[in-house]
Amino acid sequence: MINVAVLDDIKAYIRVDDDDAQVQSLIDAADGYLVNAGAVKDEMNPLYLLAIKMLVSHWYDNREPIGNAQKLAFGLSDIITQLKYCYGGDADASG
């Protein structure tokens, strides 16, 4: 679980004043998503937090039946790749 200061920062990023439980559940899911994608979990890394914000924003804004949501922003894929290979992830990826 990410700390309260991060929760407040993400709520400001997605322009939500309340709904703490829903936002926290999306933060937890985004955190798991990034770890499963191979990203190195580092809550002090601004790039990691940006990826969390992007995922939470997308999921919060697209709460609709599966199959109707738009594809995640292309930039998120690049961020996950950097988090995976540039911050202590798969050491064999560099060659």
PDB file of C-alpha atoms in Angstrom:
ATOM      1  CA  MET A   1       0.000   0.000   0.000  1.00  0.00           C
ATOM      2  CA  ILE A   2       1.356   3.401  -1.011  1.00  0.00           C
ATOM      3  CA  ASN A   3       1.458   6.120   1.671  1.00  0.00           C
ATOM      4  CA  VAL A   4      -1.181   8.816   2.249  1.00  0.00           C
ATOM      5  CA  ALA A   5       0.927  11.612   0.713  1.00  0.00           C
ATOM      6  CA  VAL A   6       1.087   9.655  -2.548  1.00  0.00           C
ATOM      7  CA  LEU A   7      -2.661   8.989  -2.377  1.00  0.00           C
ATOM      8  CA  ASP A   8      -3.288  12.729  -2.054  1.00  0.00           C
ATOM      9  CA  ASP A   9      -0.871  13.469  -4.907  1.00  0.00           C
ATOM     10  CA  ILE A  10      -2.604  10.977  -7.190  1.00  0.00           C
ATOM     11  CA  LYS A  11      -6.051  12.296  -6.238  1.00  0.00           C
ATOM     12  CA  ALA A  12      -4.857  15.777  -7.245  1.00  0.00           C
ATOM     13  CA  TYR A  13      -3.431  14.372 -10.499  1.00  0.00           C
ATOM     14  CA  ILE A  14      -6.760  12.784 -11.459  1.00  0.00           C
ATOM     15  CA  ARG A  15      -8.730  15.743 -10.030  1.00  0.00           C
ATOM     16  CA  VAL A  16     -10.705  13.814  -7.409  1.00  0.00           C
ATOM     17  CA  ASP A  17     -11.499  15.228  -3.958  1.00  0.00           C
ATOM     18  CA  ASP A  18     -12.846  12.093  -2.316  1.00  0.00           C
ATOM     19  CA  ASP A  19     -13.343   8.439  -3.277  1.00  0.00           C
ATOM     20  CA  ASP A  20     -10.254   7.394  -1.292  1.00  0.00           C
ATOM     21  CA  ALA A  21     -11.133   3.696  -1.216  1.00  0.00           C
ATOM     22  CA  GLN A  22     -11.629   3.476  -4.980  1.00  0.00           C
ATOM     23  CA  VAL A  23      -8.450   5.437  -5.748  1.00  0.00           C
ATOM     24  CA  GLN A  24      -6.423   3.371  -3.266  1.00  0.00           C
ATOM     25  CA  SER A  25      -7.651   0.138  -4.836  1.00  0.00           C
ATOM     26  CA  LEU A  26      -6.585   1.434  -8.264  1.00  0.00           C
ATOM     27  CA  ILE A  27      -3.180   2.453  -6.864  1.00  0.00           C
ATOM     28  CA  ASP A  28      -2.704  -1.052  -5.448  1.00  0.00           C
ATOM     29  CA  ALA A  29      -3.740  -2.590  -8.770  1.00  0.00           C
ATOM     30  CA  ALA A  30      -1.413  -0.279 -10.724  1.00  0.00           C
ATOM     31  CA  ASP A  31       1.452  -1.151  -8.390  1.00  0.00           C
ATOM     32  CA  GLY A  32       0.844  -4.864  -8.975  1.00  0.00           C
ATOM     33  CA  TYR A  33       0.463  -4.298 -12.714  1.00  0.00           C
ATOM     34  CA  LEU A  34       3.857  -2.591 -12.932  1.00  0.00           C
ATOM     35  CA  VAL A  35       5.589  -5.270 -10.856  1.00  0.00           C
ATOM     36  CA  ASN A  36       4.034  -8.004 -13.004  1.00  0.00           C
ATOM     37  CA  ALA A  37       5.185  -6.115 -16.118  1.00  0.00           C
ATOM     38  CA  GLY A  38       8.748  -6.391 -14.818  1.00  0.00           C
ATOM     39  CA  ALA A  39       9.156  -2.855 -13.494  1.00  0.00           C
ATOM     40  CA  VAL A  40      11.324  -2.382 -10.441  1.00  0.00           C
ATOM     41  CA  LYS A  41       9.124  -1.161  -7.571  1.00  0.00           C
ATOM     42  CA  ASP A  42      10.599   2.074  -6.272  1.00  0.00           C
ATOM     43  CA  GLU A  43       8.158   4.521  -4.741  1.00  0.00           C
ATOM     44  CA  MET A  44      10.927   7.140  -4.568  1.00  0.00           C
ATOM     45  CA  ASN A  45      11.429   7.033  -8.350  1.00  0.00           C
ATOM     46  CA  PRO A  46       9.427   9.816 -10.042  1.00  0.00           C
ATOM     47  CA  LEU A  47       9.091   7.684 -13.178  1.00  0.00           C
ATOM     48  CA  TYR A  48       7.529   4.837 -11.180  1.00  0.00           C
ATOM     49  CA  LEU A  49       5.074   7.244  -9.574  1.00  0.00           C
ATOM     50  CA  LEU A  50       4.220   8.731 -12.980  1.00  0.00           C
ATOM     51  CA  ALA A  51       3.420   5.259 -14.292  1.00  0.00           C
ATOM     52  CA  ILE A  52       1.171   4.690 -11.253  1.00  0.00           C
ATOM     53  CA  LYS A  53      -0.567   8.022 -11.911  1.00  0.00           C
ATOM     54  CA  MET A  54      -1.076   7.237 -15.599  1.00  0.00           C
ATOM     55  CA  LEU A  55      -2.580   3.829 -14.866  1.00  0.00           C
ATOM     56  CA  VAL A  56      -4.839   5.112 -12.090  1.00  0.00           C
ATOM     57  CA  SER A  57      -5.984   8.023 -14.241  1.00  0.00           C
ATOM     58  CA  HIS A  58      -6.775   5.755 -17.171  1.00  0.00           C
ATOM     59  CA  TRP A  59      -8.593   3.174 -15.076  1.00  0.00           C
ATOM     60  CA  TYR A  60     -10.514   5.787 -13.085  1.00  0.00           C
ATOM     61  CA  ASP A  61     -11.650   7.618 -16.226  1.00  0.00           C
ATOM     62  CA  ASN A  62     -12.556   4.414 -18.068  1.00  0.00           C
ATOM     63  CA  ARG A  63     -14.679   2.522 -15.541  1.00  0.00           C
ATOM     64  CA  GLU A  64     -16.822   0.734 -18.071  1.00  0.00           C
ATOM     65  CA  PRO A  65     -17.389  -2.811 -19.277  1.00  0.00           C
ATOM     66  CA  ILE A  66     -14.334  -4.673 -20.506  1.00  0.00           C
ATOM     67  CA  GLY A  67     -13.695  -4.221 -24.198  1.00  0.00           C
ATOM     68  CA  ASN A  68     -14.885  -0.612 -24.452  1.00  0.00           C
ATOM     69  CA  ALA A  69     -11.925   1.132 -22.840  1.00  0.00           C
ATOM     70  CA  GLN A  70      -9.338   2.836 -24.986  1.00  0.00           C
ATOM     71  CA  LYS A  71      -5.813   1.471 -25.187  1.00  0.00           C
ATOM     72  CA  LEU A  72      -3.391   2.859 -22.612  1.00  0.00           C
ATOM     73  CA  ALA A  73      -1.251   5.742 -23.701  1.00  0.00           C
ATOM     74  CA  PHE A  74       1.791   4.754 -25.741  1.00  0.00           C
ATOM     75  CA  GLY A  75       4.036   6.650 -23.320  1.00  0.00           C
ATOM     76  CA  LEU A  76       3.179   4.265 -20.500  1.00  0.00           C
ATOM     77  CA  SER A  77       4.694   1.365 -22.413  1.00  0.00           C
ATOM     78  CA  ASP A  78       7.950   3.312 -22.740  1.00  0.00           C
ATOM     79  CA  ILE A  79       7.944   4.176 -19.037  1.00  0.00           C
ATOM     80  CA  ILE A  80       7.426   0.529 -18.056  1.00  0.00           C
ATOM     81  CA  THR A  81      10.307  -0.492 -20.348  1.00  0.00           C
ATOM     82  CA  GLN A  82      12.597   2.045 -18.667  1.00  0.00           C
ATOM     83  CA  LEU A  83      11.508   0.965 -15.201  1.00  0.00           C
ATOM     84  CA  LYS A  84      12.139  -2.644 -16.157  1.00  0.00           C
ATOM     85  CA  TYR A  85      15.573  -2.286 -17.732  1.00  0.00           C
ATOM     86  CA  CYS A  86      17.092   0.966 -16.462  1.00  0.00           C
ATOM     87  CA  TYR A  87      16.393   0.679 -12.752  1.00  0.00           C
ATOM     88  CA  GLY A  88      17.708  -2.721 -11.730  1.00  0.00           C
ATOM     89  CA  GLY A  89      15.343  -4.967 -13.668  1.00  0.00           C
ATOM     90  CA  ASP A  90      16.390  -7.649 -16.150  1.00  0.00           C
ATOM     91  CA  ALA A  91      20.177  -7.310 -16.326  1.00  0.00           C
ATOM     92  CA  ASP A  92      20.362  -9.482 -19.452  1.00  0.00           C
ATOM     93  CA  ALA A  93      18.299  -7.018 -21.502  1.00  0.00           C
ATOM     94  CA  SER A  94      21.276  -4.795 -22.268  1.00  0.00           C
ATOM     95  CA  GLY A  95      22.906  -7.359 -24.423  1.00  0.00           C
TER      96      GLY A  95
END
